[in-house]
PDB file of C-alpha atoms in Angstrom:
ATOM      1  CA  MET A   1       0.989 -35.129  -3.573  1.00 44.00           C
ATOM      2  CA  SER A   2      -0.621 -37.646  -0.539  1.00 42.00           C
ATOM      3  CA  GLY A   3      -2.541 -35.641   1.706  1.00 45.00           C
ATOM      4  CA  GLY A   4      -3.353 -36.414   5.508  1.00 43.00           C
ATOM      5  CA  GLY A   5       0.568 -36.419   7.300  1.00 44.00           C
ATOM      6  CA  SER A   6       2.844 -36.374   3.983  1.00 42.00           C
ATOM      7  CA  ALA A   7       7.151 -35.400   5.176  1.00 43.00           C
ATOM      8  CA  LEU A   8       8.043 -32.617   3.543  1.00 48.00           C
ATOM      9  CA  THR A   9      11.705 -31.346   4.051  1.00 49.00           C
ATOM     10  CA  GLU A  10      12.670 -27.555   3.350  1.00 52.00           C
ATOM     11  CA  PRO A  11      12.695 -26.598   0.525  1.00 51.00           C
ATOM     12  CA  ASP A  12      15.543 -26.678  -2.316  1.00 56.00           C
ATOM     13  CA  ALA A  13      17.967 -24.174  -2.842  1.00 53.00           C
ATOM     14  CA  PRO A  14      18.187 -23.692  -6.899  1.00 57.00           C
ATOM     15  CA  SER A  15      20.787 -23.720  -8.528  1.00 61.00           C
ATOM     16  CA  ARG A  16      21.590 -20.185  -9.577  1.00 61.00           C
ATOM     17  CA  PRO A  17      24.235 -18.665 -11.918  1.00 62.00           C
ATOM     18  CA  THR A  18      26.240 -15.668 -10.703  1.00 74.00           C
ATOM     19  CA  GLY A  19      26.468 -12.555 -10.872  1.00 85.00           C
ATOM     20  CA  VAL A  20      22.143 -11.571 -10.724  1.00 91.00           C
ATOM     21  CA  PRO A  21      21.447  -7.844 -10.212  1.00 93.00           C
ATOM     22  CA  GLY A  22      19.592  -7.771  -6.643  1.00 94.00           C
ATOM     23  CA  ILE A  23      20.767 -11.232  -5.486  1.00 95.00           C
ATOM     24  CA  ASP A  24      24.548 -11.643  -5.308  1.00 93.00           C
ATOM     25  CA  VAL A  25      24.929  -8.362  -6.742  1.00 94.00           C
ATOM     26  CA  PRO A  26      23.775  -5.325  -5.397  1.00 94.00           C
ATOM     27  CA  ASP A  27      20.800  -4.021  -8.084  1.00 92.00           C
ATOM     28  CA  ALA A  28      19.963  -0.682  -9.521  1.00 89.00           C
ATOM     29  CA  ARG A  29      19.433   0.492  -6.300  1.00 88.00           C
ATOM     30  CA  GLY A  30      22.113  -0.715  -4.410  1.00 92.00           C
ATOM     31  CA  ARG A  31      19.820  -4.359  -3.200  1.00 93.00           C
ATOM     32  CA  THR A  32      20.757  -8.131  -3.246  1.00 95.00           C
ATOM     33  CA  GLY A  33      19.204 -10.954  -1.493  1.00 95.00           C
ATOM     34  CA  LEU A  34      15.380 -10.066  -3.135  1.00 95.00           C
ATOM     35  CA  ASP A  35      15.079 -13.991  -4.101  1.00 96.00           C
ATOM     36  CA  ARG A  36      15.858 -14.967   0.283  1.00 96.00           C
ATOM     37  CA  ALA A  37      11.986 -13.398   0.750  1.00 96.00           C
ATOM     38  CA  GLY A  38       9.180 -16.018   1.963  1.00 96.00           C
ATOM     39  CA  ARG A  39      11.497 -19.162   1.639  1.00 96.00           C
ATOM     40  CA  HIS A  40      12.133 -20.133   6.181  1.00 95.00           C
ATOM     41  CA  LEU A  41       8.677 -18.687   7.107  1.00 96.00           C
ATOM     42  CA  THR A  42       6.439 -21.445   9.274  1.00 96.00           C
ATOM     43  CA  GLY A  43       4.149 -19.701  10.933  1.00 97.00           C
ATOM     44  CA  ASN A  44       1.619 -21.420   8.647  1.00 98.00           C
ATOM     45  CA  PRO A  45       2.069 -25.174   8.707  1.00 98.00           C
ATOM     46  CA  ASP A  46      -0.102 -26.390   5.537  1.00 98.00           C
ATOM     47  CA  VAL A  47       2.004 -24.733   3.592  1.00 98.00           C
ATOM     48  CA  VAL A  48       5.677 -24.830   2.494  1.00 98.00           C
ATOM     49  CA  VAL A  49       8.243 -22.040   0.218  1.00 98.00           C
ATOM     50  CA  ARG A  50       9.841 -24.857  -2.102  1.00 97.00           C
ATOM     51  CA  ASP A  51      11.290 -21.836  -4.341  1.00 97.00           C
ATOM     52  CA  VAL A  52      11.321 -17.596  -5.182  1.00 98.00           C
ATOM     53  CA  GLU A  53      12.910 -16.729  -8.526  1.00 97.00           C
ATOM     54  CA  LEU A  54      12.783 -13.003  -8.988  1.00 97.00           C
ATOM     55  CA  LEU A  55      11.603 -12.249 -11.901  1.00 97.00           C
ATOM     56  CA  ALA A  56      12.624  -8.189 -11.475  1.00 95.00           C
ATOM     57  CA  SER A  57      13.521  -5.215  -9.252  1.00 94.00           C
ATOM     58  CA  ALA A  58      14.299  -2.461 -11.812  1.00 91.00           C
ATOM     59  CA  TRP A  59      12.495   0.072  -9.267  1.00 90.00           C
ATOM     60  CA  CYS A  60       9.560  -1.790  -6.400  1.00 95.00           C
ATOM     61  CA  VAL A  61      10.730  -5.653  -6.994  1.00 97.00           C
ATOM     62  CA  LEU A  62       8.536  -8.977  -8.635  1.00 98.00           C
ATOM     63  CA  ARG A  63       9.509 -12.386  -7.364  1.00 98.00           C
ATOM     64  CA  ARG A  64       7.692 -15.869  -8.760  1.00 98.00           C
ATOM     65  CA  THR A  65       7.173 -18.134  -6.020  1.00 98.00           C
ATOM     66  CA  THR A  66       6.431 -21.687  -5.825  1.00 98.00           C
ATOM     67  CA  PHE A  67       4.546 -23.282  -1.862  1.00 98.00           C
ATOM     68  CA  ASP A  68       3.257 -26.261  -1.480  1.00 98.00           C
ATOM     69  CA  TYR A  69       0.339 -25.708   0.054  1.00 98.00           C
ATOM     70  CA  ARG A  70      -2.414 -28.355   1.914  1.00 98.00           C
ATOM     71  CA  HIS A  71      -6.086 -28.789   1.752  1.00 98.00           C
ATOM     72  CA  ALA A  72      -8.729 -29.022   3.916  1.00 98.00           C
ATOM     73  CA  ASP A  73      -9.224 -32.647   2.942  1.00 98.00           C
ATOM     74  CA  GLY A  74      -5.101 -32.999   3.722  1.00 98.00           C
ATOM     75  CA  THR A  75      -3.962 -33.581   0.269  1.00 98.00           C
ATOM     76  CA  TRP A  76      -1.554 -31.239  -0.692  1.00 98.00           C
ATOM     77  CA  SER A  77      -0.782 -29.030  -4.027  1.00 98.00           C
ATOM     78  CA  ARG A  78       1.762 -27.414  -5.909  1.00 98.00           C
ATOM     79  CA  GLN A  79       1.354 -23.397  -6.735  1.00 98.00           C
ATOM     80  CA  GLN A  80       2.992 -20.342  -7.772  1.00 98.00           C
ATOM     81  CA  ARG A  81       2.130 -16.763  -6.958  1.00 98.00           C
ATOM     82  CA  GLU A  82       3.748 -13.581  -8.373  1.00 98.00           C
ATOM     83  CA  THR A  83       3.422 -11.241  -6.080  1.00 98.00           C
ATOM     84  CA  TYR A  84       5.028  -7.746  -5.748  1.00 97.00           C
ATOM     85  CA  ASP A  85       6.542  -5.993  -3.532  1.00 97.00           C
ATOM     86  CA  ARG A  86       6.149  -2.032  -3.518  1.00 95.00           C
ATOM     87  CA  GLY A  87       7.614  -1.755   0.313  1.00 95.00           C
ATOM     88  CA  ASN A  88       4.803  -0.787   3.051  1.00 97.00           C
ATOM     89  CA  GLY A  89       2.920   2.795   3.347  1.00 98.00           C
ATOM     90  CA  ALA A  90       1.219   5.171   5.041  1.00 98.00           C
ATOM     91  CA  THR A  91      -1.755   7.546   4.364  1.00 98.00           C
ATOM     92  CA  VAL A  92      -3.856   9.591   6.710  1.00 98.00           C
ATOM     93  CA  LEU A  93      -6.838  11.883   5.824  1.00 98.00           C
ATOM     94  CA  LEU A  94      -6.680  15.290   7.730  1.00 98.00           C
ATOM     95  CA  TYR A  95      -9.903  17.223   8.224  1.00 98.00           C
ATOM     96  CA  ASP A  96     -11.121  20.283   9.860  1.00 97.00           C
ATOM     97  CA  VAL A  97     -14.587  19.768  12.339  1.00 96.00           C
ATOM     98  CA  ASP A  98     -14.605  23.106  12.443  1.00 96.00           C
ATOM     99  CA  ARG A  99     -14.970  24.449   8.771  1.00 97.00           C
ATOM    100  CA  GLY A 100     -17.004  20.961   7.899  1.00 97.00           C
ATOM    101  CA  THR A 101     -13.315  20.038   5.106  1.00 97.00           C
ATOM    102  CA  VAL A 102     -10.891  17.649   4.894  1.00 98.00           C
ATOM    103  CA  LEU A 103      -7.329  17.511   2.575  1.00 97.00           C
ATOM    104  CA  VAL A 104      -6.882  15.904  -0.404  1.00 98.00           C
ATOM    105  CA  THR A 105      -4.167  15.740  -3.841  1.00 97.00           C
ATOM    106  CA  ARG A 106      -4.721  14.726  -6.692  1.00 97.00           C
ATOM    107  CA  GLN A 107      -2.517  14.001  -9.038  1.00 96.00           C
ATOM    108  CA  PHE A 108      -1.936  11.830 -12.480  1.00 97.00           C
ATOM    109  CA  ARG A 109      -1.187   8.045 -12.396  1.00 96.00           C
ATOM    110  CA  TYR A 110      -0.871   6.605 -15.167  1.00 96.00           C
ATOM    111  CA  PRO A 111      -2.382   2.601 -14.012  1.00 96.00           C
ATOM    112  CA  VAL A 112      -6.071   3.765 -14.039  1.00 97.00           C
ATOM    113  CA  TYR A 113      -5.158   5.971 -16.957  1.00 98.00           C
ATOM    114  CA  VAL A 114      -4.942   3.026 -18.617  1.00 98.00           C
ATOM    115  CA  ASN A 115      -7.501   0.445 -16.587  1.00 98.00           C
ATOM    116  CA  GLY A 116     -10.680   2.508 -17.891  1.00 97.00           C
ATOM    117  CA  HIS A 117     -10.371   6.053 -15.581  1.00 97.00           C
ATOM    118  CA  PRO A 118     -10.878   8.417 -18.227  1.00 97.00           C
ATOM    119  CA  ASP A 119      -7.622  10.798 -17.179  1.00 97.00           C
ATOM    120  CA  GLY A 120      -6.259   9.636 -14.460  1.00 98.00           C
ATOM    121  CA  MET A 121      -6.623  11.803 -12.528  1.00 98.00           C
ATOM    122  CA  MET A 122      -7.211  11.052  -8.729  1.00 98.00           C
ATOM    123  CA  LEU A 123      -8.210  12.915  -5.886  1.00 98.00           C
ATOM    124  CA  GLU A 124      -6.772  10.950  -3.142  1.00 98.00           C
ATOM    125  CA  THR A 125      -5.724  11.231   1.022  1.00 98.00           C
ATOM    126  CA  ALA A 126      -2.175  11.762   1.394  1.00 97.00           C
ATOM    127  CA  ALA A 127      -0.231   9.171   1.313  1.00 97.00           C
ATOM    128  CA  GLY A 128       4.020   7.244   0.688  1.00 96.00           C
ATOM    129  CA  LEU A 129       6.101   5.099   0.701  1.00 96.00           C
ATOM    130  CA  LEU A 130       7.686   4.078   4.613  1.00 96.00           C
ATOM    131  CA  ASP A 131      11.013   3.878   3.239  1.00 91.00           C
ATOM    132  CA  ASP A 132      12.772   3.384   6.485  1.00 90.00           C
ATOM    133  CA  ASP A 133      10.545   5.997   8.226  1.00 96.00           C
ATOM    134  CA  ALA A 134       8.544   4.459  10.755  1.00 98.00           C
ATOM    135  CA  PRO A 135       4.645   5.094  10.033  1.00 98.00           C
ATOM    136  CA  ASP A 136       3.641   8.106  11.632  1.00 97.00           C
ATOM    137  CA  ALA A 137       6.915   9.320  10.710  1.00 97.00           C
ATOM    138  CA  ALA A 138       7.211   8.932   7.282  1.00 97.00           C
ATOM    139  CA  ILE A 139       3.000  10.113   6.038  1.00 97.00           C
ATOM    140  CA  ARG A 140       4.543  13.945   8.897  1.00 97.00           C
ATOM    141  CA  ARG A 141       7.036  13.794   5.535  1.00 96.00           C
ATOM    142  CA  GLU A 142       4.619  13.111   2.883  1.00 95.00           C
ATOM    143  CA  THR A 143       2.338  15.500   4.135  1.00 96.00           C
ATOM    144  CA  ALA A 144       4.109  18.468   4.152  1.00 95.00           C
ATOM    145  CA  GLU A 145       5.487  17.521   1.061  1.00 95.00           C
ATOM    146  CA  GLU A 146       2.711  16.732  -0.801  1.00 95.00           C
ATOM    147  CA  LEU A 147       0.432  19.054   1.295  1.00 96.00           C
ATOM    148  CA  GLY A 148       2.273  21.988   2.438  1.00 95.00           C
ATOM    149  CA  VAL A 149       0.513  20.665   6.116  1.00 95.00           C
ATOM    150  CA  THR A 150       2.304  19.684   9.062  1.00 94.00           C
ATOM    151  CA  VAL A 151       0.637  17.417  11.241  1.00 95.00           C
ATOM    152  CA  GLY A 152      -0.195  17.724  14.661  1.00 94.00           C
ATOM    153  CA  GLU A 153      -1.894  14.380  16.371  1.00 96.00           C
ATOM    154  CA  LEU A 154      -2.321  11.319  14.664  1.00 98.00           C
ATOM    155  CA  GLU A 155      -4.993   9.126  15.105  1.00 98.00           C
ATOM    156  CA  ARG A 156      -3.878   5.354  14.545  1.00 98.00           C
ATOM    157  CA  VAL A 157      -7.348   4.575  12.165  1.00 98.00           C
ATOM    158  CA  PHE A 158      -6.540   0.773  10.914  1.00 98.00           C
ATOM    159  CA  ASP A 159      -4.059  -1.198   8.362  1.00 98.00           C
ATOM    160  CA  VAL A 160      -4.699  -2.406   5.546  1.00 98.00           C
ATOM    161  CA  TYR A 161      -3.449  -5.078   2.788  1.00 98.00           C
ATOM    162  CA  THR A 162      -3.756  -2.740   0.182  1.00 91.00           C
ATOM    163  CA  SER A 163      -4.399  -5.875  -2.860  1.00 95.00           C
ATOM    164  CA  PRO A 164      -3.609  -8.752  -1.227  1.00 97.00           C
ATOM    165  CA  GLY A 165      -4.568 -11.566  -3.576  1.00 96.00           C
ATOM    166  CA  SER A 166      -1.116 -10.133  -5.635  1.00 97.00           C
ATOM    167  CA  VAL A 167       0.346  -7.307  -4.516  1.00 97.00           C
ATOM    168  CA  THR A 168       2.769  -7.314  -0.664  1.00 97.00           C
ATOM    169  CA  GLU A 169       2.179  -3.270   0.516  1.00 97.00           C
ATOM    170  CA  ARG A 170       0.688  -2.878   4.533  1.00 98.00           C
ATOM    171  CA  LEU A 171      -0.641   0.579   4.843  1.00 98.00           C
ATOM    172  CA  HIS A 172      -1.215   1.945   8.483  1.00 98.00           C
ATOM    173  CA  CYS A 173      -4.057   4.467   7.890  1.00 98.00           C
ATOM    174  CA  TYR A 174      -3.550   7.146   9.667  1.00 98.00           C
ATOM    175  CA  ALA A 175      -6.261  10.205  10.715  1.00 98.00           C
ATOM    176  CA  ALA A 176      -6.225  13.770  12.073  1.00 98.00           C
ATOM    177  CA  GLY A 177      -7.437  17.145  12.449  1.00 97.00           C
ATOM    178  CA  TYR A 178      -5.813  20.344  10.628  1.00 96.00           C
ATOM    179  CA  THR A 179      -6.775  23.924   9.867  1.00 95.00           C
ATOM    180  CA  PRO A 180      -5.573  26.762   8.366  1.00 93.00           C
ATOM    181  CA  ALA A 181      -2.988  27.512  10.346  1.00 92.00           C
ATOM    182  CA  ALA A 182      -1.538  24.130   9.668  1.00 91.00           C
ATOM    183  CA  ARG A 183      -0.959  25.412   6.398  1.00 88.00           C
ATOM    184  CA  THR A 184       3.081  25.949   5.910  1.00 87.00           C
ATOM    185  CA  GLY A 185       3.943  25.262   2.821  1.00 85.00           C
ATOM    186  CA  ALA A 186       2.749  24.882  -0.792  1.00 85.00           C
ATOM    187  CA  GLY A 187       2.864  21.149  -1.104  1.00 89.00           C
ATOM    188  CA  GLY A 188       2.399  20.010  -5.201  1.00 87.00           C
ATOM    189  CA  GLY A 189       5.631  17.693  -3.795  1.00 81.00           C
ATOM    190  CA  VAL A 190       8.841  16.179  -4.576  1.00 82.00           C
ATOM    191  CA  ALA A 191       9.536  17.374  -8.114  1.00 78.00           C
ATOM    192  CA  ASP A 192      12.237  15.815  -8.454  1.00 76.00           C
ATOM    193  CA  GLU A 193      10.268  12.632  -8.492  1.00 79.00           C
ATOM    194  CA  GLY A 194       8.149  13.935 -10.960  1.00 79.00           C
ATOM    195  CA  GLU A 195       5.194  14.732  -8.678  1.00 79.00           C
ATOM    196  CA  ASP A 196       2.947  17.615  -9.826  1.00 90.00           C
ATOM    197  CA  ILE A 197      -0.649  17.464  -6.855  1.00 94.00           C
ATOM    198  CA  THR A 198      -2.408  19.444  -6.381  1.00 96.00           C
ATOM    199  CA  VAL A 199      -4.555  19.744  -3.109  1.00 96.00           C
ATOM    200  CA  VAL A 200      -7.550  19.929  -3.247  1.00 97.00           C
ATOM    201  CA  GLU A 201     -10.724  21.358  -0.099  1.00 97.00           C
ATOM    202  CA  LEU A 202     -13.413  19.231   0.423  1.00 98.00           C
ATOM    203  CA  PRO A 203     -16.379  20.195   2.104  1.00 98.00           C
ATOM    204  CA  PHE A 204     -16.704  16.722   4.006  1.00 98.00           C
ATOM    205  CA  ALA A 205     -20.728  15.824   2.943  1.00 97.00           C
ATOM    206  CA  GLU A 206     -18.972  16.731  -0.753  1.00 98.00           C
ATOM    207  CA  ALA A 207     -16.183  14.534  -0.228  1.00 98.00           C
ATOM    208  CA  LEU A 208     -18.644  11.392   0.571  1.00 97.00           C
ATOM    209  CA  ASP A 209     -20.766  11.828  -1.851  1.00 97.00           C
ATOM    210  CA  MET A 210     -17.569  11.514  -3.972  1.00 98.00           C
ATOM    211  CA  ALA A 211     -17.172   8.615  -2.870  1.00 98.00           C
ATOM    212  CA  HIS A 212     -20.229   6.844  -4.464  1.00 97.00           C
ATOM    213  CA  ASP A 213     -21.184   8.596  -7.047  1.00 97.00           C
ATOM    214  CA  GLY A 214     -17.609   8.075  -8.976  1.00 96.00           C
ATOM    215  CA  ARG A 215     -15.729  11.111  -8.481  1.00 97.00           C
ATOM    216  CA  ILE A 216     -13.657   9.633  -6.364  1.00 98.00           C
ATOM    217  CA  VAL A 217     -12.783   5.680  -6.923  1.00 98.00           C
ATOM    218  CA  ASP A 218      -8.309   5.733  -4.985  1.00 98.00           C
ATOM    219  CA  ALA A 219      -9.767   2.834  -1.703  1.00 97.00           C
ATOM    220  CA  LYS A 220      -7.646   3.825   0.589  1.00 98.00           C
ATOM    221  CA  THR A 221      -9.676   7.161  -0.070  1.00 98.00           C
ATOM    222  CA  ILE A 222     -13.427   5.809  -0.441  1.00 98.00           C
ATOM    223  CA  MET A 223     -12.454   3.909   3.141  1.00 98.00           C
ATOM    224  CA  LEU A 224     -10.992   6.485   5.002  1.00 98.00           C
ATOM    225  CA  LEU A 225     -14.067   8.946   4.675  1.00 98.00           C
ATOM    226  CA  GLN A 226     -16.325   5.982   5.642  1.00 97.00           C
ATOM    227  CA  TRP A 227     -15.149   5.464   8.493  1.00 98.00           C
ATOM    228  CA  ALA A 228     -14.844   9.167   8.928  1.00 98.00           C
ATOM    229  CA  ALA A 229     -19.261   9.569   8.729  1.00 97.00           C
ATOM    230  CA  LEU A 230     -18.998   6.454  10.446  1.00 97.00           C
ATOM    231  CA  ARG A 231     -16.418   6.761  13.711  1.00 96.00           C
ATOM    232  CA  GLY A 232     -14.736   8.868  13.005  1.00 97.00           C
ATOM    233  CA  PRO A 233     -14.687  13.178  13.346  1.00 97.00           C
ATOM    234  CA  PHE A 234     -18.077  13.028  11.765  1.00 97.00           C
ATOM    235  CA  ARG A 235     -20.278  10.783  12.818  1.00 93.00           C
ATOM    236  CA  ALA A 236     -23.304  12.011  13.491  1.00 70.00           C
ATOM    237  CA  VAL A 237     -24.299  12.413  17.293  1.00 45.00           C
ATOM    238  CA  ARG A 238     -25.857   9.934  18.915  1.00 41.00           C
TER     239      ARG A 238
END
């Protein structure tokens, strides 16, 4: 493709068969139009989306997108990327400054188990997908389900893209104080969804050590623990 000011037309509308679940008839989750994501993006003039293919939509959505990209030297190239869309999520670090503790979950994660983790049992901050809720409402729901804690005031810490090369998820990260009185339920997750979660309370200093020596390897948890040490409730007095 020539460089410089070459004119590019709107993305083509490819011919597709009718009756495809997730495209023009509902998939198992009642969704249609899943091949439309990204087709009309205009925020970056150096990117023109040409086609979006739906590869899978059993639960999350796997797409292959073809787009034209203008490089810094003005030349264009046609590229393809696969993206995995599982929706956006939220997580929270619960801390008790008076007792010097944090509250996390322990649960089995098959993707890490199949990729070298010795047993797949991960220590993590409570987290979950937003579904149709606002981020703060979603994390209150997840914290009650997973940790049995009724959350009070939430502090928005940061939003992050967890794996920007392939996963579309944006994760809303929070922190909140808790006390023993805030543990109003047993936690453990939702049994009907296959969750089997153990509530783990750790001294903050130990949790931070675990993030550095490999006993905690979950990215969101490490980021929030480091935030708590550098800028949050456990930062050193200066």
